Every structure is written in structure tokens, then in C-alpha cells.
Coordinates of C-alpha atoms in Angstrom, one line a residue:
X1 CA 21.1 -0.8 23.6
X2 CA 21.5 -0.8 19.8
X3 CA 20.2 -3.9 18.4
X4 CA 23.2 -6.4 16.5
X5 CA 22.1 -8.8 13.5
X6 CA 25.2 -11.2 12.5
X7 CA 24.3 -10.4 8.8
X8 CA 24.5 -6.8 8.5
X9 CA 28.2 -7.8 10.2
X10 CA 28.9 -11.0 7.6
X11 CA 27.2 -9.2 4.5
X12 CA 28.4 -5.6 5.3
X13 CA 29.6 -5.1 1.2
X14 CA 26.9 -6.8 -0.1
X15 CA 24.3 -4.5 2.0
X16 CA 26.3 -1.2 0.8
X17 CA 25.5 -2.7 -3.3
X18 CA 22.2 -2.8 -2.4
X19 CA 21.7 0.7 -0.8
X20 CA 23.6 2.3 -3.5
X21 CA 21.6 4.6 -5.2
X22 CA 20.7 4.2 -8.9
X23 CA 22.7 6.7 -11.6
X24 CA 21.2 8.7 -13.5
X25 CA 21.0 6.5 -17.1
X26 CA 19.8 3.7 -14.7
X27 CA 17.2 5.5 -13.5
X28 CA 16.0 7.2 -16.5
X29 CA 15.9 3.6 -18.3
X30 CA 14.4 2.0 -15.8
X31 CA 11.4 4.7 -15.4
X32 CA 10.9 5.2 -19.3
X33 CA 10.4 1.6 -19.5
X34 CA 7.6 1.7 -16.6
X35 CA 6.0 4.6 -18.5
X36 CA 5.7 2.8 -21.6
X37 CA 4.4 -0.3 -19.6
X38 CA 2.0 2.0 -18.0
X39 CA 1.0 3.5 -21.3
X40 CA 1.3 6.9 -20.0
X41 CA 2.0 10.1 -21.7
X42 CA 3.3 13.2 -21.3
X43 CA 5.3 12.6 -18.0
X44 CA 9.0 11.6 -17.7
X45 CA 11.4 10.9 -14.3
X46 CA 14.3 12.9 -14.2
X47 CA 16.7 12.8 -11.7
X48 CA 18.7 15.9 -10.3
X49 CA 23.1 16.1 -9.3
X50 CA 21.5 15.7 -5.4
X51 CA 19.9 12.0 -6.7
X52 CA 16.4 13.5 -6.6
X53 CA 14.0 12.2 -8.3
X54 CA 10.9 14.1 -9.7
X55 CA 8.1 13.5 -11.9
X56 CA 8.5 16.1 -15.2
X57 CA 5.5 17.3 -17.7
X58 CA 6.6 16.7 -21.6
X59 CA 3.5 17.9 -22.5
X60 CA 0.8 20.7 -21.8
X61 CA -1.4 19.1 -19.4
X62 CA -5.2 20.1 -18.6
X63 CA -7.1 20.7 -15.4
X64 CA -8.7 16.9 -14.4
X65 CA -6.3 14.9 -16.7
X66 CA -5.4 11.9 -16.1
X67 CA -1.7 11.9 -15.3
X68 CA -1.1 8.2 -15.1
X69 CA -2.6 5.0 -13.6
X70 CA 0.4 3.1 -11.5
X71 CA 0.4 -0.5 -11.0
X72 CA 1.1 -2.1 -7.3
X73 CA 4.9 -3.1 -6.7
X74 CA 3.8 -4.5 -3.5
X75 CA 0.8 -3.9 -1.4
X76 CA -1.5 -5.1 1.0
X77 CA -5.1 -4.9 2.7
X78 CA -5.3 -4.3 6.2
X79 CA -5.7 -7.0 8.3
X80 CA -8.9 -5.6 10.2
X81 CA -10.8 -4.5 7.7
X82 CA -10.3 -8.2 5.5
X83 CA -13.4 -8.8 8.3
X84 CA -15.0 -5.9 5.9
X85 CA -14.1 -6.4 2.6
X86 CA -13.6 -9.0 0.6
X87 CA -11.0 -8.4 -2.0
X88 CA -8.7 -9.7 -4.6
X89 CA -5.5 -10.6 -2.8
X90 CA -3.3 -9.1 -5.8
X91 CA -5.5 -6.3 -8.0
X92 CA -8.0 -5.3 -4.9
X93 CA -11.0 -5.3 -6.5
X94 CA -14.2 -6.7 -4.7
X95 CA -15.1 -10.0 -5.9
X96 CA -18.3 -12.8 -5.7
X97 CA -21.0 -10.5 -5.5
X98 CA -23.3 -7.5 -3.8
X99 CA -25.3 -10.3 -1.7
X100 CA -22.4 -12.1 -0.7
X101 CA -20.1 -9.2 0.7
X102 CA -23.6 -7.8 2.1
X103 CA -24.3 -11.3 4.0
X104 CA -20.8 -11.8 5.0
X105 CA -20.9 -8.6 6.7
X106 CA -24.1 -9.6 8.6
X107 CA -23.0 -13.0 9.5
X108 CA -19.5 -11.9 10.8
X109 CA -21.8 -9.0 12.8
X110 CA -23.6 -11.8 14.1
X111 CA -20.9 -13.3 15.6
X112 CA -19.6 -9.8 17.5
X113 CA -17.1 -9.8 15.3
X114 CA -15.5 -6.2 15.3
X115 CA -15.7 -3.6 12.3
X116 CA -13.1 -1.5 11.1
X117 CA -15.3 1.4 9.7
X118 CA -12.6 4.5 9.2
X119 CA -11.0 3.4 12.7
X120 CA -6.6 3.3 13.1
X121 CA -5.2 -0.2 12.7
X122 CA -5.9 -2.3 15.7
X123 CA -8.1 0.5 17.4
X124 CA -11.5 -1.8 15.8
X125 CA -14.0 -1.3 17.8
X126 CA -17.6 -3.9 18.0
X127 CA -20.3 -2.2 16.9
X128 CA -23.9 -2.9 18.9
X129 CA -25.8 -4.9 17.4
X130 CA -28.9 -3.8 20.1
X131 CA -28.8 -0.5 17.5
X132 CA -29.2 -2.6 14.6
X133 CA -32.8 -4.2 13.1
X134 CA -32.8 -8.4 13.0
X135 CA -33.1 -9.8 10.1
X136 CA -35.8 -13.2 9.4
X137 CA -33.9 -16.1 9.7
X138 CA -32.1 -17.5 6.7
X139 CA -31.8 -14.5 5.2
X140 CA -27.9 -14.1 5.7
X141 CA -27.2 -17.4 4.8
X142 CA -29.5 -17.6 1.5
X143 CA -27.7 -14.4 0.1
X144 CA -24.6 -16.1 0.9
X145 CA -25.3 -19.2 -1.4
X146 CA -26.8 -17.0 -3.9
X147 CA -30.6 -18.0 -3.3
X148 CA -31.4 -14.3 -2.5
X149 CA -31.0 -12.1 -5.1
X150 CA -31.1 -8.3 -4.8
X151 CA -33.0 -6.1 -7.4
X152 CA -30.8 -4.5 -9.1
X153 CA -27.8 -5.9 -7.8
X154 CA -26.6 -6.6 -11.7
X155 CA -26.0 -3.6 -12.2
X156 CA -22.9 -4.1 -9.9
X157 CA -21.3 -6.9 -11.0
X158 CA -18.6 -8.6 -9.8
X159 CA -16.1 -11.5 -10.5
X160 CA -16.1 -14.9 -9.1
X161 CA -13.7 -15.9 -6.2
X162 CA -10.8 -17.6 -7.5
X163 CA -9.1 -19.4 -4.2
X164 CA -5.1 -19.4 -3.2
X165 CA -3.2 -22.3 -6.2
X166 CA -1.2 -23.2 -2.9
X167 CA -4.6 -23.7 -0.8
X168 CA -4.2 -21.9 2.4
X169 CA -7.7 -20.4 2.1
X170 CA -6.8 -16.8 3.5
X171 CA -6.3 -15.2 0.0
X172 CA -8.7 -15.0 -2.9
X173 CA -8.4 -13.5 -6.3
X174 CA -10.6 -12.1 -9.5
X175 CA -9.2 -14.6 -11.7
X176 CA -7.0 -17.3 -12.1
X177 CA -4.7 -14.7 -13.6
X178 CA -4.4 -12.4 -10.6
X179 CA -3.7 -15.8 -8.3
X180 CA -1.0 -17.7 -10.7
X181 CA 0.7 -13.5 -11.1
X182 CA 0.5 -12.9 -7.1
X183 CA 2.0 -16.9 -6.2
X184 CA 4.5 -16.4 -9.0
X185 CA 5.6 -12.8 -7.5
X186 CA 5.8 -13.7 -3.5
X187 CA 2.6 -16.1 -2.5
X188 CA 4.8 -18.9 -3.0
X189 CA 6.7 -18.3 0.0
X190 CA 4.0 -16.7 2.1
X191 CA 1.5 -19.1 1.5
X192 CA 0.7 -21.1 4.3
X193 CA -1.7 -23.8 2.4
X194 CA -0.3 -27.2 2.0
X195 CA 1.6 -26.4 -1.1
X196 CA 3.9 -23.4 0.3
X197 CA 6.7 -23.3 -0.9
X198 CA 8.1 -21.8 2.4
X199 CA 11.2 -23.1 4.3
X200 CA 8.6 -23.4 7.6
X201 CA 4.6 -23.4 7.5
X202 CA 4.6 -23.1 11.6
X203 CA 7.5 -20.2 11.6
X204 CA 5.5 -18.4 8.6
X205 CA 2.3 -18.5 11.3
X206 CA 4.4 -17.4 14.4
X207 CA 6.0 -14.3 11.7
X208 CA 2.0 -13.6 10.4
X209 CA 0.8 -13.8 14.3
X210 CA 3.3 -11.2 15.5
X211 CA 3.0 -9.0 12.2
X212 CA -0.6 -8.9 12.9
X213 CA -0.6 -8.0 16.8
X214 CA 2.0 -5.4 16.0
X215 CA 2.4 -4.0 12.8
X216 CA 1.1 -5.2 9.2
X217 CA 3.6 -3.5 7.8
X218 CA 6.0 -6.0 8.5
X219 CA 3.8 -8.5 5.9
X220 CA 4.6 -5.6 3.6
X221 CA 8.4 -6.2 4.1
X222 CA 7.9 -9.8 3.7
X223 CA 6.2 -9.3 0.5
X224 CA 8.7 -7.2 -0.5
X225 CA 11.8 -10.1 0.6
X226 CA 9.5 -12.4 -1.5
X227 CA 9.1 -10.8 -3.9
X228 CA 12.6 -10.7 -4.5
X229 CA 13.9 -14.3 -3.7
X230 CA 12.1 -15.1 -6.5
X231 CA 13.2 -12.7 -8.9
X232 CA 16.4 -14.1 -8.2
X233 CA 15.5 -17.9 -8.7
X234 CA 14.5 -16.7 -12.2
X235 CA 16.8 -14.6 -12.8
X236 CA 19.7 -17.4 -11.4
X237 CA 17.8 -20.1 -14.4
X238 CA 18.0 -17.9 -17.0
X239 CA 21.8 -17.0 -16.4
X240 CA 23.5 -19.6 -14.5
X241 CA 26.8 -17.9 -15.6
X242 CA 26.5 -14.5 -13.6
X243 CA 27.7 -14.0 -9.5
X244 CA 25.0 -14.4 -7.5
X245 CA 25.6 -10.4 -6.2
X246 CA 25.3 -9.8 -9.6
X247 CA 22.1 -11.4 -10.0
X248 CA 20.9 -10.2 -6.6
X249 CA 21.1 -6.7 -7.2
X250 CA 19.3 -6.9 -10.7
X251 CA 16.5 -8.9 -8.3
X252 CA 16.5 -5.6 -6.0
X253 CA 16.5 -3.3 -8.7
X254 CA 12.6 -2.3 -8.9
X255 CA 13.0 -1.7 -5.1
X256 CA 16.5 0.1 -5.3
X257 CA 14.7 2.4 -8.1
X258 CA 11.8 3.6 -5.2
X259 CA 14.0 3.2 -2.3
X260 CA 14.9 7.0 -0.9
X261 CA 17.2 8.0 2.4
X262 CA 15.7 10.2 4.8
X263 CA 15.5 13.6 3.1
X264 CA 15.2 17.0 3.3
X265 CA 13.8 19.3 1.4
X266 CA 14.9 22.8 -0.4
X267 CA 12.2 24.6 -2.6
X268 CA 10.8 20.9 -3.3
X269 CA 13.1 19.0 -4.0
X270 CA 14.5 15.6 -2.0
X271 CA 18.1 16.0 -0.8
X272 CA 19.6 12.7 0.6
X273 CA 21.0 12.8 3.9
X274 CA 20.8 9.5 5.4
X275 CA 19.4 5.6 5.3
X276 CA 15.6 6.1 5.9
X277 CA 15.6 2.9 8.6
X278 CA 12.5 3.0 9.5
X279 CA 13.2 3.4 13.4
X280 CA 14.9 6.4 12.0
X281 CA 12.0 7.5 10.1
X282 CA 9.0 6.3 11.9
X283 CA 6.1 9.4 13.3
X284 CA 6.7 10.0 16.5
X285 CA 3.8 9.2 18.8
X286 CA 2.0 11.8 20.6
X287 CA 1.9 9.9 23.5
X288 CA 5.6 9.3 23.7
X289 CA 8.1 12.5 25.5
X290 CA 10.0 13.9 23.1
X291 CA 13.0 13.2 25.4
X292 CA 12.7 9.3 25.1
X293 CA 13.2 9.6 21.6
X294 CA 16.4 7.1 21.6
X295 CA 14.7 4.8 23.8
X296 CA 11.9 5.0 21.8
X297 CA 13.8 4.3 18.7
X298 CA 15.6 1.4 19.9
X299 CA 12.6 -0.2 21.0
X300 CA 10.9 -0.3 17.6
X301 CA 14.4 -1.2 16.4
X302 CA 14.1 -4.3 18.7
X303 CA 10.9 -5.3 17.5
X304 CA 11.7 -5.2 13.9
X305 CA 14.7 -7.3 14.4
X306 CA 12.3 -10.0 16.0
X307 CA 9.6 -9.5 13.0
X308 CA 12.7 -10.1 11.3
X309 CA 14.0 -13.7 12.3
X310 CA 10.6 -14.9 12.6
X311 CA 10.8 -14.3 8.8
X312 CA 14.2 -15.6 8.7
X313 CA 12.9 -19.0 9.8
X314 CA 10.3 -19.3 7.6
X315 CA 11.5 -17.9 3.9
X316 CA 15.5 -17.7 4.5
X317 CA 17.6 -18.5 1.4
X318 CA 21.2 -19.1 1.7
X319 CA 22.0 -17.2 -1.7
X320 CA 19.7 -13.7 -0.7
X321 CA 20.8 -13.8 2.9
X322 CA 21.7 -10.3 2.7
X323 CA 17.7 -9.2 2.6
X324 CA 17.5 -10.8 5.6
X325 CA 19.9 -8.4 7.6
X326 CA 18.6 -5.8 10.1
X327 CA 19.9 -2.8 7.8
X328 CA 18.0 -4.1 4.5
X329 CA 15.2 -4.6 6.5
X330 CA 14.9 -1.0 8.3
X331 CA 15.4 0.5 4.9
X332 CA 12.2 -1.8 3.0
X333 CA 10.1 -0.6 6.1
X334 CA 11.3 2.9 6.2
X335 CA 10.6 3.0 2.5
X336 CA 7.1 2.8 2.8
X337 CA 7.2 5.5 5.4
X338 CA 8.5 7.6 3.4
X339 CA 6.7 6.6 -0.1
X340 CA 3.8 4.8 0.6
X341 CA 0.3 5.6 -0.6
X342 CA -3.3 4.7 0.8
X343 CA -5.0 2.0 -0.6
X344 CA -8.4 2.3 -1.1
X345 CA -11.0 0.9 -3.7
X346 CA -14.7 2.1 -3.1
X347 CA -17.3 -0.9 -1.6
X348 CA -19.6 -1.7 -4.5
X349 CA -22.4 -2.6 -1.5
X350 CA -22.5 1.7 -0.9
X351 CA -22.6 1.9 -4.3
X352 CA -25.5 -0.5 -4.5
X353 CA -27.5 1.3 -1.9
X354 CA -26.9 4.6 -3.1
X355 CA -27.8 3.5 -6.4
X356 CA -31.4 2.0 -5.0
X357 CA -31.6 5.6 -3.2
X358 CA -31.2 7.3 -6.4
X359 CA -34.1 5.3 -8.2
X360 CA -36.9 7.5 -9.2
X361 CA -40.6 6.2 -8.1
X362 CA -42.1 3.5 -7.7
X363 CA -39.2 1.4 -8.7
X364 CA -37.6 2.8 -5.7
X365 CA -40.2 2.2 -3.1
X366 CA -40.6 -1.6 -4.0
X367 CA -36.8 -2.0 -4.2
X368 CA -35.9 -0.3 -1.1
X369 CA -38.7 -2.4 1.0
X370 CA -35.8 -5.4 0.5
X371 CA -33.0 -2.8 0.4
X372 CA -33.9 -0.8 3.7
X373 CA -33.6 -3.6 5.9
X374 CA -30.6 -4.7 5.1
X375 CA -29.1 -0.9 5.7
X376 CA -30.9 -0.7 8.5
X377 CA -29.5 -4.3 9.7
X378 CA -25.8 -3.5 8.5
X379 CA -26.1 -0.1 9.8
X380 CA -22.7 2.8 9.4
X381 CA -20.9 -1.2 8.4
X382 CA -22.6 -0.8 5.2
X383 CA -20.2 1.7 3.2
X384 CA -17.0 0.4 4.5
X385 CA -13.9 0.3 1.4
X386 CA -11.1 -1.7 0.9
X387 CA -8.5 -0.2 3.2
X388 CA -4.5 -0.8 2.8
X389 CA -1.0 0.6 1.7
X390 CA 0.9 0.2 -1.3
X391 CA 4.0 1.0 -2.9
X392 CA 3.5 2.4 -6.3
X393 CA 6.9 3.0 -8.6
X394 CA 5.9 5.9 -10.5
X395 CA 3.7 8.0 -7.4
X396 CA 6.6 7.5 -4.9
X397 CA 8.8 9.6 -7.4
X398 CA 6.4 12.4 -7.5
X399 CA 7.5 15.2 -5.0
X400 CA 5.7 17.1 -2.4
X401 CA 4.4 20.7 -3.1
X402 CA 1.5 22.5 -0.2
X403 CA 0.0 24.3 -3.3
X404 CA 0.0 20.8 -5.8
X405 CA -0.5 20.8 -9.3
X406 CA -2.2 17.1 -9.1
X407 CA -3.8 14.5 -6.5
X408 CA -4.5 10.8 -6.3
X409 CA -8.4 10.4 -6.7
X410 CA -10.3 7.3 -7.4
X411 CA -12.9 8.2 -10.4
X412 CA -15.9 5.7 -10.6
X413 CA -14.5 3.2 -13.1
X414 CA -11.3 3.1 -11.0
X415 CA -12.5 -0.5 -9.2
X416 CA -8.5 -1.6 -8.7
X417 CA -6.3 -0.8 -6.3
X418 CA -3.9 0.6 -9.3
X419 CA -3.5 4.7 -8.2
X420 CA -4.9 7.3 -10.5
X421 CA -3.2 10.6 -10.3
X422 CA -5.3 13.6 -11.8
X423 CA -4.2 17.4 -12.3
X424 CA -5.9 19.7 -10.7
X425 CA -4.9 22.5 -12.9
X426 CA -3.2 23.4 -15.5
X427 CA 0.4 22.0 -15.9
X428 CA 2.9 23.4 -18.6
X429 CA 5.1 21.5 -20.4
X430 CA 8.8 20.5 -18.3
X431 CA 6.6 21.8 -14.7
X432 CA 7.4 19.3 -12.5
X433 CA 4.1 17.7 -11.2
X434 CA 3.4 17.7 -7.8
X435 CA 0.8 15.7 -5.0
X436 CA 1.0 16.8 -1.2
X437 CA 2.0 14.2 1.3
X438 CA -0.4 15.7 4.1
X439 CA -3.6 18.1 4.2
X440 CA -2.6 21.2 2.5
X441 CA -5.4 23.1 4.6
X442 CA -3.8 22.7 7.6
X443 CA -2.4 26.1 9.0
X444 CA 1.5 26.3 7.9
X445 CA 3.3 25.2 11.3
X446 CA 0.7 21.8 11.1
X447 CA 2.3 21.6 7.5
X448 CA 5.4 21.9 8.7
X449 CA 5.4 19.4 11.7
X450 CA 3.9 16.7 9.7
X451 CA 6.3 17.0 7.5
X452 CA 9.0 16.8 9.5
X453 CA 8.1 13.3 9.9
X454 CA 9.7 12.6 6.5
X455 CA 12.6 14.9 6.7
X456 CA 12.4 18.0 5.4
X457 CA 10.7 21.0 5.6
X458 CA 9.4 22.6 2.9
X459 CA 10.3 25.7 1.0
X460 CA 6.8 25.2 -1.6
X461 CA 5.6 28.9 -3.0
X462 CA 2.6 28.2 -0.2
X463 CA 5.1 27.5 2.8
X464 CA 7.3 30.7 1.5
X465 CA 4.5 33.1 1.5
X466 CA 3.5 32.1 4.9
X467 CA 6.3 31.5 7.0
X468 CA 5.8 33.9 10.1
X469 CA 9.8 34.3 9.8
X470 CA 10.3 34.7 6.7
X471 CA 12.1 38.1 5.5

């Protein structure tokens, strides 16, 4: 049975504003103004008469260029692997130091607590500590409180923890910039310290519980709901004279500019064809019968409606209730489906041990007789990244092609979780600049059935050539 929120009902035109897609001019000024912000050069968005948006070259481009570095709209860290890394809660980068993330890792190992290394979201597994060597005692604890230092380890370098402005102690930052940017954005209202500024500290832990034991990308949604509410509380001071639909929609806007339907695709290019809601949207599991599809469906429907009034009892505002109906919700979620990009920033503690590796004799044997036993003690834990998702303004526009012109790859002075897009070869200028959504290696009906999870199938020079049925 379909599942029936009251708002999508009592907000119905409201909802319809919201999902309506950008025009063209919109689009176009909203973009060149992220470009410029971005300092990038040589790319442009157009948009086509079938609302499809594409990234365009205005410029020659050369092999291993960087294309552009795009800035988080909203992202987040998985929750598992926050046992492994510790991060910035806004920028991503790993903060305190190499001893500390290296003896937070041991002591969380020493209590059994699970590790996340390369495993699917809530498939973390405890690793045996009976394979691992012991370390003297003390040792975690001293290069916790910085009275163990590692040789070397300055060549790594790393900025202090900055703690959450609203004290709830789960979120850290790089600086007192990142912190005061991410509370002022949506921390405000998801913070559960003592000074949230949330409607209900208890229903934010109930909404954070169930996001956690069934999918983290509902804190993604919330971030996103957030991050919104309090556009519109600046936006609603700095222009008390406009509707508040009016000042909504200009709240939504750096959403409605990324938000795509469900799509299909003809030689490339993203056709509309209806609301991606993410139950709509969503991979089908291999472990689900294709022929319980609506069942399926309806189920996950079900559970994002109750992700969804846990959130409603702990951030709802009376002037944005129409983020809070089922519709608006389905369509954030099936957004990042459809547009979302890993995020992942390389552990500086690999780095550090490679780096010790890489010494040339005998600074290397005396440094590794410290540095060996705490590989040895951290064991495959040791090179575990920062692992999440993000939704990235300028990357989600960029089209899919199984032969691409360009890739997101981190190069070693990327230390953010900001994505770097590269060109992989040569790209003339008014080519339209294209990453691949899946593993172009995989043999063409692979291609195909992976991407049929977001809508389309593709019609790219590789996918023409190989088609079995082609003519």
C-alpha cells in the first residue's frame, strides 16, 4: 500500500514550485557564477531544449589537466568508518596528528571495536586482534596525549581539532572557520550538544539512531533540509517584504539547480522522464526477485516516510513545511542516487608508513624499529581513508560517456574532500567533457545493467560499437 504524508496533500502547489526545473538563463547564471567562485576555466554548463544539462569545454584542454576542483554542497562521512578516521566534519581533511589517528586506531582495536577497511556500509566486520602484535603498555595512550612522537611524523602535518561551537562532541573541524561555516550552513539544527538549535535534542537522537541502523543517507537528506531552513531564515531577515514561497524557492535553489528526474539517455545526453524519488530510483538488490519489485519499492517508501517524521519532530519549521513532505523528500534522496560522488581523502597514517618504507638506509632501519610495530600492531587497519558521499554542483552536471574524456582523481596535494576532475586526454574546445558513472572495463551488457539503475541506457561511441544488436 502506497504510503500518504498529509503535506505532500496540504502543500501540493508549493511542492510542484519546488520540482520545477530551472530555465535555461537560470541555469546558465546560476553555474557561471559557481565557476567563477570555483576559479575554474575553460568549462561552461549549458543546458539543452530536453533540460539537460552538460558540462562544455571553452577552451583546448590537455591530457592530465585539471578540469576543476568542486566544493561540497552537502556531504557526509560514513558512519562506520568515523571509528577509522578522524576528519573535519565540513572540509574532510584529517586533523590532530599522525600519532593520534595511529593511537586512536589501536585503542578503539583494543576495545573490539569493529573496522570498516573497504567493507559495504554496515557489513564492518571485527578484525582479530590474536593476528595482530601487542604493543608495551602505555604506548597507545602516550601517542594519544602527544608524549610519543614519531620520527618523521612532521613531515605529515596536520591541524589541530577544533570541537562542535554547539558542544555535542560528535563533530570536529580543522579550524574555527570550517566549524562556525558548517553550524551556520545546517549544524545548528543537527547538533545535538546543549546549544542545538533544534526543535527536539531526544527526536534528533531517535532520527540519527534510525538513520544510522538503516541508511546514512537519510543524515544526508537532513543536511540537505538544514541546510535549507536556514537559507531561508537569512534570506526572510534580509527581505522581510517578499512571500515566504518566494523566499523558499530562492532557499532551494542551489538544490533545484542539481536536482535531475529519473532519466534516460540518447547518445549521452539526460532526457527527463520522471521525479527520481528515490524508491523509484534506488539499485535493486540482488537478493530481492525481480517480481517483488512494487513490494519492494513500497517498503523502502515506508521507511523513508518514517526517517522522515523522525526529522519532522526534531527540525520542523512551520514556514518550510513543504521540505518536510514525502515527495520533497524522495526527490533530495533520489538525487544523490542519481548524482552523488564518493568521498574519499587519502589517510595521512599510510602515507606516513609508506613514507618511512621509502627512506633510504640507515635512516630507515632505525625509524622503522618504532614504525614496524605499530604496522604490525594496526595490521590491514593501517591504510584505511576517509570514506563518504557528497553532492558536488558542478560534477553532478557532468554526463556519462563508457569511453570518458576525464575522471575524478585525488592527486597528492588534494587533502580535502573538495573533487578534482582531470582529463584524461585531449579535449577540444565546445567537446562536451565527460566522467563514467560505473567501471568502463566491464563487458558492455555489465555497462548496460548498471546503468540502468539510473535510467537510461547508453548510446556512447563505446556502447555503439559493441552492442551485439546493433545494425
Amino acid at each position: 500500500m502506497e504510503t500518504k504524508c498529509p503535506v505532500d496533500a496540504r502543500c501540493a502547489a508549493e511542492i510542484s514550485a519546488m520540482l520545477t526545473p530551472p530555465s535555461p538563463l537560470q541555469l546558465q547564471e546560476y553555474f557561471e557564477e559557481i565557476i567563477s567562485e570555483r576559479k575554474c576555466h575553460g568549462i561552461e554548463v549549458k543546458q539543452d531544449g530536453n533540460l539537460s544539462k552538460g558540462v562544455y569545454a571553452t577552451m583546448e584542454l590537455k591530457e592530465g589537466e585539471l578540469i576543476l576542483k568542486d566544493k561540497i554542497l552537502v556531504g557526509l562521512q560514513h558512519v562506520p568508518n568515523k571509528l577509522d578516521c578522524l576528519v573535519c566534519g565540513y572540509c574532510f581533511q584529517f586533523i590532530e596528528s599522525v600519532e593520534y589517528q595511529i593511537g586512536r586506531k589501536l585503542y578503539l582495536q583494543s576495545l573490539g571495536v569493529p573496522s570498516c577497511n573497504g567493507c559495504d556500509e554496515g557489513e564492518c566486520s571485527s578484525s582479530s586482534s590474536n593476528n595482530k602484535a601487542s604493543l608495551p603498555e602505555g604506548v597507545i595512550e602516550a601517542l594519544m596525549n602527544g608524549e610519543f612522537v614519531l620520527p618523521y611524523s612532521d613531515k605529515f602535518p596536520l591541524p589541530s581539532t577544533v570541537p562542535c561551537p554547539g558542544g555535542c562532541q560528535e563533530a570536529y573541524y580543522c579550524s574555527k572557520s570550517c566549524a562556525q561555516t558548517d553550524w551556520e550552513s545546517s549544524h545548528s539544527l543537527l547538533c545535538t550538544g546543549e546549544r542545538s538549535e533544534s526543535v527536539s535534542i531526544e527526536a534528533l537522537s531517535k532520527f540519527i539512531q534510525h538513520a544510522t541502523e538503516t541508511n546514512d543517507i537519510f543524515l544526508l537528506a537532513a543536511k540537505t533540509i538544514a541546510f535549507t531552513i536556514l537559507r531561508y531564515r537569512k534570506l526572510k531577515v534580509a527581505n522581510a517584504d517578499r512571500s515566504e514561497l518566494s523566499l523558499l524557492l530562492e532557499a532551494w535553489k542551489p538544490i533545484s539547480m542539481g536536482y535531475k528526474r529519473r532519466s534516460r539517455l540518447v547518445f549521452h545526453y539526460v532526457i527527463s522522464i520522471e521525479d527520481a524519488e528515490w524508491w523509484e530510483c534506488i539499485s535493486f538488490p540482488d537478493d530481492v526477485d525481480r517480481s517483488d519489485d512494487t513490494p519492494f519499492r513500497m517498503q523502502i517508501q515506508q521507511l523513508a516516510f518514517k526517517s522522515l517524521e523522525l526529522l519532522k519532530a526534531a527540525i520542523f519549521d512551520e514556514e518550510c513545511e513543504p521540505l518536510f513532505s514525502l515527495e520533497i523528500y524522495g526527490n533530495i534522496i533520489g538525487m544523490f542516487e542519481l548524482n552523488n560522488l564518493d568521498l574519499v581523502v587519502a589517510s595521512p597514517v599510510e602515507d606516513y608508513f609508506l613514507y618511512i618504507d621509502d627512506l633510504p638506509d640507515p635512516e630507515k632501519e632505525k625509524a622503522e624499529k618504532i614504525a614496524r610495530q605499530l604496522l604490525d600492531a594496526l595490521g590491514d587497519d593501517y591504510s584505511i581513508c576517509c570514506q563518504g558521499t557528497a553532492f558536488y554542483p558542478l560534477q553532478s552536471c557532468m554526463n556519462h560517456s563508457c569511453c570518458p574524456n576525464a575522471h575524478a582523481f585525488k592527486r597528492d596535494e588534494d587533502r580535502d574532500g573538495q573533487a578534482a576532475i582531470i582529463t584524461l586526454k585531449p579535449i577540444l574546445k565546445g567537446e562536451e567533457v565527460t566522467v563514467s558513472y560505473i567501471d568502463e572495463d566491464l563487458p558492455f551488457e555489465d555497462r548496460q545493467a548498471l546503468l540502468s539503475d539510473y535510467g537510461f541506457k547508453c548510446r556512447c561511441n563505446a556502447c555503439l560499437e559493441q552492442d551485439p544488436n546493433k545494425k
